[in-house]
Coordinates of C-alpha atoms in Angstrom, one line a residue:
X243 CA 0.0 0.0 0.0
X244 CA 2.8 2.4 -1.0
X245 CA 0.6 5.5 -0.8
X246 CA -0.7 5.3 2.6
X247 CA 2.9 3.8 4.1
X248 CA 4.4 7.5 2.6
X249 CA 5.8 10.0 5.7
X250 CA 4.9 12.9 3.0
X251 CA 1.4 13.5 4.2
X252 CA 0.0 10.5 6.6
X253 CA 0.2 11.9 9.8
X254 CA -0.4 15.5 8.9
X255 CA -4.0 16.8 9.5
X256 CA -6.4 16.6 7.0
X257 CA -6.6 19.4 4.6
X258 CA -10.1 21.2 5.0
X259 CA -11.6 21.2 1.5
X260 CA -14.5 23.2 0.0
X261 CA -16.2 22.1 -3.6
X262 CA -17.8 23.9 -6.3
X263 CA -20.5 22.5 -8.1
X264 CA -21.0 18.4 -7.7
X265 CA -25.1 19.0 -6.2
X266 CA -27.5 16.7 -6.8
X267 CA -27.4 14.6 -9.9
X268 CA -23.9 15.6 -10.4
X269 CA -21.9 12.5 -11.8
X270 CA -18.2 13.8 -11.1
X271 CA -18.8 15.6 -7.9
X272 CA -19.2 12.2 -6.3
X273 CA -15.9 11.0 -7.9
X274 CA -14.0 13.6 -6.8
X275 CA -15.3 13.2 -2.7
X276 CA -14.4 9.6 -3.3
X277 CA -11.3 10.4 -4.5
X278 CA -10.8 12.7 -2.1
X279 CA -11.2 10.5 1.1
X280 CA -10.1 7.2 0.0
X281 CA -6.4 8.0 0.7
X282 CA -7.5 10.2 4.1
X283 CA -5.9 13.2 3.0
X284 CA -9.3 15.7 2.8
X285 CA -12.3 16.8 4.7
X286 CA -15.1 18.3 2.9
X287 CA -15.8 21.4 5.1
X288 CA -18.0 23.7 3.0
X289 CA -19.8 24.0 -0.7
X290 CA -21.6 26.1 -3.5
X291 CA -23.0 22.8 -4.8
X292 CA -25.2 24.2 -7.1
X293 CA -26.3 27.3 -9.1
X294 CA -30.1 28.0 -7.5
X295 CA -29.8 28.6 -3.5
X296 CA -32.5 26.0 -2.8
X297 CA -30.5 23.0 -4.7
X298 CA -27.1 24.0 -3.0
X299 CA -28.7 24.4 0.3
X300 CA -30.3 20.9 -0.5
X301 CA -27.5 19.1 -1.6
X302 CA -25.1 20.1 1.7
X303 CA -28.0 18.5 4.1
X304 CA -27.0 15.5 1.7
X305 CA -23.4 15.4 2.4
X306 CA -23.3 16.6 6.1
X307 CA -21.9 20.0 5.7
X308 CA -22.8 22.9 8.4
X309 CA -25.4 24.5 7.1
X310 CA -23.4 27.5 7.8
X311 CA -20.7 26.7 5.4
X312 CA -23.3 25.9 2.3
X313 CA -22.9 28.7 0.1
X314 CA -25.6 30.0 -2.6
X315 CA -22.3 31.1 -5.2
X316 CA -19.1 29.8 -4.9
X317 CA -17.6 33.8 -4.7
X318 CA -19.7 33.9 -1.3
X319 CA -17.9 31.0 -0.3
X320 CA -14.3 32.3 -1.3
X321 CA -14.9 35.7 0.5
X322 CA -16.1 34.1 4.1
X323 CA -13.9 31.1 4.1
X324 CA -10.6 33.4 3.2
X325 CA -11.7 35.2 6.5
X326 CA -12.4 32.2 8.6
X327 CA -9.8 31.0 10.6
X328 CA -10.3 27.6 10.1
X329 CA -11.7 27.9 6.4
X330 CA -10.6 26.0 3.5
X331 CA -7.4 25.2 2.2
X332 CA -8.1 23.9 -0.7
X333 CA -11.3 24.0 -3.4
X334 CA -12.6 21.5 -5.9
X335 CA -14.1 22.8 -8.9
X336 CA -16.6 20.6 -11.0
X337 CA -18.8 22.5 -12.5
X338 CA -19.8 22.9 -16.4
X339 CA -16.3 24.1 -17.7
X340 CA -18.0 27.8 -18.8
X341 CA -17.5 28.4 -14.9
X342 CA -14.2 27.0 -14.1
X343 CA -12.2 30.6 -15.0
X344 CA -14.0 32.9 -12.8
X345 CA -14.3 30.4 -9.9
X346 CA -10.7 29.5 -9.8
X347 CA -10.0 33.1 -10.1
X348 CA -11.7 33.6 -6.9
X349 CA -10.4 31.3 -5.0
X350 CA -6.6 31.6 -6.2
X351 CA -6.4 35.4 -5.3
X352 CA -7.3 34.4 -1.8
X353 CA -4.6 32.2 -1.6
X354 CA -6.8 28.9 -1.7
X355 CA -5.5 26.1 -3.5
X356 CA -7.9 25.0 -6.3
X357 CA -8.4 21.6 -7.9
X358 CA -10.0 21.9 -11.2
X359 CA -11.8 19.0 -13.0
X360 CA -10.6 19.3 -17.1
X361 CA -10.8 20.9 -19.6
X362 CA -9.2 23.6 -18.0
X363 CA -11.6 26.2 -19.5
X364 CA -14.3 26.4 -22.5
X365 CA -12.2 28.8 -24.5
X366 CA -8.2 29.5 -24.5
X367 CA -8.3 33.2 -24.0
X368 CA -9.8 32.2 -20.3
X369 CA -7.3 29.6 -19.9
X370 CA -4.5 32.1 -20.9
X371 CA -6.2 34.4 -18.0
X372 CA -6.4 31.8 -15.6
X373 CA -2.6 30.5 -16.0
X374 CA -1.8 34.3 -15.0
X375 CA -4.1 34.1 -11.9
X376 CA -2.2 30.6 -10.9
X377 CA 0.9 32.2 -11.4
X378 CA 0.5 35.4 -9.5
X379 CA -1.2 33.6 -6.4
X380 CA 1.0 31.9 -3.6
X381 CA -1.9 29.2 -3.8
X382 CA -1.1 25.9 -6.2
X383 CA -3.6 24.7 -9.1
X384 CA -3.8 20.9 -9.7
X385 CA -5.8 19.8 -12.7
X386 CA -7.5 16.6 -12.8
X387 CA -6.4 14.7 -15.8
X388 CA -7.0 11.6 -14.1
X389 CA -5.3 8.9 -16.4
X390 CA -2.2 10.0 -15.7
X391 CA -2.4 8.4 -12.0
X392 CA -3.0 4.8 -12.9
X393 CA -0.2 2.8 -11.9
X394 CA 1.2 1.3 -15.4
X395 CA 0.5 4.8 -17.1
X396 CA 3.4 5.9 -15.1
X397 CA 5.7 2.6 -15.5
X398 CA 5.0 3.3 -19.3
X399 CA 6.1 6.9 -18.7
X400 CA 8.8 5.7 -16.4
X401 CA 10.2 3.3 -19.3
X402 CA 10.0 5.9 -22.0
X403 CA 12.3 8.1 -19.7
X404 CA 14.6 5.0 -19.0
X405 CA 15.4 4.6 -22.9
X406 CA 13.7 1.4 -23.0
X407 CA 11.7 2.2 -26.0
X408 CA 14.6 4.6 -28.2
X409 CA 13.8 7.4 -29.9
X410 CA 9.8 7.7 -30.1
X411 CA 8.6 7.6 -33.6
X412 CA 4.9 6.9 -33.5
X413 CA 2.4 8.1 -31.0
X414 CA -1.6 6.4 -31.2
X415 CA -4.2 7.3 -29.0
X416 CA -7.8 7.0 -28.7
X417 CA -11.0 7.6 -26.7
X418 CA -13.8 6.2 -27.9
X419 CA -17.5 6.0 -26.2
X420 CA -20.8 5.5 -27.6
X421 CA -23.2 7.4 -25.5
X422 CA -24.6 9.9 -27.8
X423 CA -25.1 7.9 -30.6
X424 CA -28.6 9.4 -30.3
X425 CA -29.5 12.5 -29.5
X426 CA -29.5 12.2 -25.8
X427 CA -29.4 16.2 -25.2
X428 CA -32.7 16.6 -26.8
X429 CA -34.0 14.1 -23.8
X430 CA -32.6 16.6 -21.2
X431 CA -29.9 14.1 -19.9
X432 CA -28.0 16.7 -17.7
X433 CA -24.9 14.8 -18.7
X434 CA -25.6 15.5 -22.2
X435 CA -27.2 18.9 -22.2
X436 CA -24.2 21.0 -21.3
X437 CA -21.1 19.0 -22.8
X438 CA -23.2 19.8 -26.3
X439 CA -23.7 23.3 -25.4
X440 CA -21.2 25.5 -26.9
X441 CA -22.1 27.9 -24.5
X442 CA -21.2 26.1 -21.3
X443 CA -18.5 23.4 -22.9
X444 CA -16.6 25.2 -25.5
X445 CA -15.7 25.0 -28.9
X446 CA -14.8 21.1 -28.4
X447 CA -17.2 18.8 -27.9
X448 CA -15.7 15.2 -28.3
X449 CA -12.2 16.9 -28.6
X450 CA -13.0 18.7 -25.1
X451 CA -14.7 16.1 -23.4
X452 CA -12.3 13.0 -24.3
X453 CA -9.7 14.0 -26.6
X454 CA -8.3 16.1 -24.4
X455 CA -8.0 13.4 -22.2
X456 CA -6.3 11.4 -24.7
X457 CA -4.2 14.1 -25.8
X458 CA -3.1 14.8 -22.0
X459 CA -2.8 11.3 -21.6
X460 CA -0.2 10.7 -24.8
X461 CA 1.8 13.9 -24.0
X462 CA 2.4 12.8 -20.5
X463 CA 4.0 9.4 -21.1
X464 CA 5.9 10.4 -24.1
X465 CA 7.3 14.1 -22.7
X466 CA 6.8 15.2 -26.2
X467 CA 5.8 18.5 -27.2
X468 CA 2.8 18.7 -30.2
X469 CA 4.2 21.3 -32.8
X470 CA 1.3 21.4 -35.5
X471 CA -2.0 19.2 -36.5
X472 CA -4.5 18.6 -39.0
X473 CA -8.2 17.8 -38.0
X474 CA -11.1 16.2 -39.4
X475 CA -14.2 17.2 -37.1
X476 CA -17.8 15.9 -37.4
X477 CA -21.3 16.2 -35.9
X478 CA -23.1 12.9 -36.7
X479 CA -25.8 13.6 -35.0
X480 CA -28.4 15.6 -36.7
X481 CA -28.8 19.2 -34.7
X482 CA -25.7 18.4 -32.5
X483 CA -23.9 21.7 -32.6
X484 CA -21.1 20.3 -31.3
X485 CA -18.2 17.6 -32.6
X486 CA -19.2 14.2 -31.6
X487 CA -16.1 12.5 -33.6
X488 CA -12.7 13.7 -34.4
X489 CA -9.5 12.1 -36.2
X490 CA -6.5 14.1 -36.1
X491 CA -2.7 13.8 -37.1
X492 CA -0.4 15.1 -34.8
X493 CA 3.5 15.9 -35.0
X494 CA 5.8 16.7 -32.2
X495 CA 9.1 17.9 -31.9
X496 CA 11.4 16.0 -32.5
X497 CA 10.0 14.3 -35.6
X498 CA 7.9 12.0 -33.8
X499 CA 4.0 11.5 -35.7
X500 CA 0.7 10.3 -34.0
X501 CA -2.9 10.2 -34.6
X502 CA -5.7 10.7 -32.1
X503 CA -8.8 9.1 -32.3
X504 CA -12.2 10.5 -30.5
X505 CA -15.6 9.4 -30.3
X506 CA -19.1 9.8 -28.5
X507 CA -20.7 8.2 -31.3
X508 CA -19.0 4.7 -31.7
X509 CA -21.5 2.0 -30.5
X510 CA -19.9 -0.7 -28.4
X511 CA -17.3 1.7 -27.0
X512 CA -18.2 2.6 -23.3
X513 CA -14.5 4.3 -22.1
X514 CA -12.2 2.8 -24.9
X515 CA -8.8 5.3 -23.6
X516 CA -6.0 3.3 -25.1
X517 CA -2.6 4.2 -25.8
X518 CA 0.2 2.8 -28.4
X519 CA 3.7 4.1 -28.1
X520 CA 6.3 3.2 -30.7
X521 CA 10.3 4.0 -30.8
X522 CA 13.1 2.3 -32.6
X523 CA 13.7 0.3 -29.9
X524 CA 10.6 -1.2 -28.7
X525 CA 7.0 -0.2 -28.0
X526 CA 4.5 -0.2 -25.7
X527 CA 0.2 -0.5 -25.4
X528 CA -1.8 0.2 -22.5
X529 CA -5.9 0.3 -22.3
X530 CA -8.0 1.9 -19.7
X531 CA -10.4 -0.6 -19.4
X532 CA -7.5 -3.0 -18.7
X533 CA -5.2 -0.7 -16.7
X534 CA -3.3 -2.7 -14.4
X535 CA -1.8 -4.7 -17.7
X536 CA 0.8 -3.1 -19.9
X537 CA 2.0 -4.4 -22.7
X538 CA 5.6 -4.1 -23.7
X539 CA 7.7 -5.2 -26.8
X540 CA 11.3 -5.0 -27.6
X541 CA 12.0 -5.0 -31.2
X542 CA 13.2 -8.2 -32.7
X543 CA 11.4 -9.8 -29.0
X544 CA 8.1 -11.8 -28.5
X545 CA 5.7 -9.5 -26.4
X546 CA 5.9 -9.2 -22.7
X547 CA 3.3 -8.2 -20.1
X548 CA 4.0 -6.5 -17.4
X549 CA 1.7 -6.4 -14.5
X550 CA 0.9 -4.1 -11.9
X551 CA 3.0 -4.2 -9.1
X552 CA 4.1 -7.8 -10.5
X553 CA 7.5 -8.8 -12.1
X554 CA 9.2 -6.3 -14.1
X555 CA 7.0 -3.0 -13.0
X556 CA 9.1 -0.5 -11.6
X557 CA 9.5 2.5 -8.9
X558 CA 7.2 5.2 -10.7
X559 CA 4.4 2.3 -10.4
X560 CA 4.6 0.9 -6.9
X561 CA 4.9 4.5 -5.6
X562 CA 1.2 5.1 -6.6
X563 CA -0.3 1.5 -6.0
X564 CA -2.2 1.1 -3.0
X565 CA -2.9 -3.1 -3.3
X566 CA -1.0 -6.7 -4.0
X567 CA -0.8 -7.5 -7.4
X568 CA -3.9 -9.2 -8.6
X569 CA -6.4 -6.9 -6.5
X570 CA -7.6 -4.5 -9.6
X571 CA -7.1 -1.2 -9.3
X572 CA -9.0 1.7 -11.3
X573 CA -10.7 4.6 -12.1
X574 CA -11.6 5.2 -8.5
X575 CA -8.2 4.8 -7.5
X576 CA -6.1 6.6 -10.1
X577 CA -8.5 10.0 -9.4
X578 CA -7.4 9.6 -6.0
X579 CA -4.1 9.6 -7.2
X580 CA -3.7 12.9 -8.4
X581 CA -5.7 14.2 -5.0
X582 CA -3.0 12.8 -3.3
X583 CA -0.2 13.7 -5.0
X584 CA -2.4 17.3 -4.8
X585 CA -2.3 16.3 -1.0
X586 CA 1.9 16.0 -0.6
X587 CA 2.2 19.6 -2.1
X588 CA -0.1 21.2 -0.1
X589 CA 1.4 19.6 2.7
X590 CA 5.2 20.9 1.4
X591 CA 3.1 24.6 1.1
X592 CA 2.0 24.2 4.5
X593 CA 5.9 24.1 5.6
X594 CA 7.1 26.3 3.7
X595 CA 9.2 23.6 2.2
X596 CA 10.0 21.7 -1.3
X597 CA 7.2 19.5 -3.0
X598 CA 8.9 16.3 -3.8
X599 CA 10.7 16.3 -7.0
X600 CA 8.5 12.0 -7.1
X601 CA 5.2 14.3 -6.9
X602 CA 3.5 14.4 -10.1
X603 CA 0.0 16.0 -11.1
X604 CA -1.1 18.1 -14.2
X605 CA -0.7 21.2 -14.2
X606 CA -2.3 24.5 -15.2
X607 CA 0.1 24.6 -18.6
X608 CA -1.4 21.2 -19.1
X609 CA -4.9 23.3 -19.0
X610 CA -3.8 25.5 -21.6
X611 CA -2.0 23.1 -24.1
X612 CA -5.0 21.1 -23.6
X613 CA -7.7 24.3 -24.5
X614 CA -5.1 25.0 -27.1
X615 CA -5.5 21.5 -28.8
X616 CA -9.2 21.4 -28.6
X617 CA -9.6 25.1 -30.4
X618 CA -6.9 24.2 -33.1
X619 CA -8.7 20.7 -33.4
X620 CA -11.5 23.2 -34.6
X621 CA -9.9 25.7 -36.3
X622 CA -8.2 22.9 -38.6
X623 CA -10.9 21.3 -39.8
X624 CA -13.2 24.5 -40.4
X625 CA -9.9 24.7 -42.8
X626 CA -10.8 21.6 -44.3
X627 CA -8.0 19.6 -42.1
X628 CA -5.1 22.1 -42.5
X629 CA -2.3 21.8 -40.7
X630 CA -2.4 24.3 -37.6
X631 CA 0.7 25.4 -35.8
X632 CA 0.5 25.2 -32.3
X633 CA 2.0 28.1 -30.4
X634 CA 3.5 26.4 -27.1

């Protein structure tokens, strides 16, 4: 269980957390307050769970909170708790992504640290605001790409660092899903209704809701830096005024190519994340639905699995595995990840001291690359799949 058995953060008190958004019939507000306490490193103290007064006050009797500390609009909440002395240290934003800037902001010039579900924001000029805010405030901004703390994503990163796969050639990733094959908004799914408004999700909608998991996901193992792309978007569904599948070729620095795959609309697909990394030396495949497997072939050599926290898996793995090899680990489990690697730095910022140079979490550059991708996705193919430069 290497994550609880850590002296970076075990013993310390928890760190009194505050949410925005996640009321009633929110699907990842629960995650995140799972993810939160299943490593025992938060308490949720306070909330602006939803947008009408009645709902918010509603959904704290839900989860126990003072009634005190259940706020009708998450700036409310940022002014008193800033002047409490045992308010929050920390925030969780899940709301629609239209609200993520100007909650953040709030929170961040009151020196609150802020975890922010992705994409970062709906549109890049907010996202180029908000990596100002993060890096004027003494407060630090974790964003919740949550692939990137399953166990054998980070053995597949640790092995690209360690050589083991040469010089990276060939990057393939996809996310594919099926559940708006059919018009699902038009049913008023709440799920559905704002990810395929452009006014509350953004230019992207299958590039911002999955692909830019995907994308995260492919940057962070490989360390490689997307230079230009060329995207073919469509909306399948009639009256969908949003993307709801996206192919696009990518090239990095370096000279490295990839393609990225994303879908909403590919029936038998529920959350089809899979990665295939290729250098002259070897490659590697990992799939989300089957995360505790990774798949690793040397050139020339028959194909090997590596399991996690079995033979062959290394440091980068067992530091963020919490069970004996054979016990699955998931979803669940790698969002709680990146809470607690959240966790260690806030404790460091609570000494005054050094985050651990092992700590690993995305980042609010991460946000921006990642709004950067989605409106360039967009911009290319309203150019008929020209190549875009990206400006990094």
């Amino acid at each position: 269980m290497a994550i609880e058995g850590k002296d970076d953060g075990a013993r310390e008190p928890r760190i009194r957390l505050g949410m925005v958004g996640g009321g009633q019939g929110a699907f990842i507000g629960a995650v995140h307050r799972m993810a939160a306490r299943l490593d025992d490193q938060f308490d949720l103290v306070a909330g602006a769970l939803s947008s009408t007064p009645e709902k918010a006050a509603a959904s704290g009797r839900d989860l126990g909170l003072d009634p005190s500390r259940t706020y009708a609009s998450y700036k409310e909440m940022a002014i008193r708790e800033a002047r409490l002395k045992e308010g929050i240290e920390a925030v969780s934003i899940v709301t629609p992504n239209h609200v993520h800037y100007e909650a953040a902001k709030e929170f961040l010039r009151r020196g609150i640290h802020v975890i922010c579900d992705k994409p970062l924001t709906s549109n890049l000029s907010d996202a180029k605001k908000l990596k100002k805010v993060a890096e004027e405030s003494k407060a630090l901004f974790i964003l919740t790409h949550n692939y990137t703390g399953y166990p054998m994503v980070r053995q597949a990163r640790e092995m690209v660092q360690n050589g083991d796969l040469g010089k990276i050639r060939v990057v393939q990733v996809e996310y594919a899903q099926d559940w708006l094959t059919e018009a699902a908004e038009q049913t008023g799914a709440k799920q559905a209704v704002w990810r395929t408004d452009p006014a509350q999700s953004g230019a992207g909608g299958s590039t911002g809701d999955v692909g830019t998991h995907a994308y995260n996901l492919a940057c962070f193992v490989t360390d490689l830096t997307l230079t230009s792309l060329a995207a073919d978007l469509d909306s399948f569904v009639r009256g969908r005024r949003l993307d709801d599948n996206a192919h696009v070729m990518l090239r990095f620095d370096g000279g490295a190519k990839g393609m990225l795959w994303c879908s909403q609309v590919a029936p038998g697909n529920e959350n089809g994340l899979k990665l295939r990394v290729y250098g002259d030396k070897g490659g590697l495949e990992w799939a989300q639905e089957n995360p505790n497997y990774l798949w690793f072939t040397p050139f020339g050599e028959q194909k090997r699995l590596i399991t996690r926290n079995g033979a062959g898996a290394g440091a980068a793995a067992a530091r963020v595995s919490r069970i004996p090899s054979g016990h699955p680990e998931g979803y669940l489990e790698a969002f709680a990840t990146i809470y607690t690697e959240a966790a260690r730095a806030i404790h460091a910022a609570r000494k005054g001291g050094q985050v651990d140079k092992n700590v690993l979490y995305p980042t609010v550059d991460d946000g921006v690359k990642g709004v950067a991708f989605v409106e360039a996705c967009v911009a290319s193919s309203g150019k008929n799949g020209a190549w875009i430069k990206m400006k990094n």
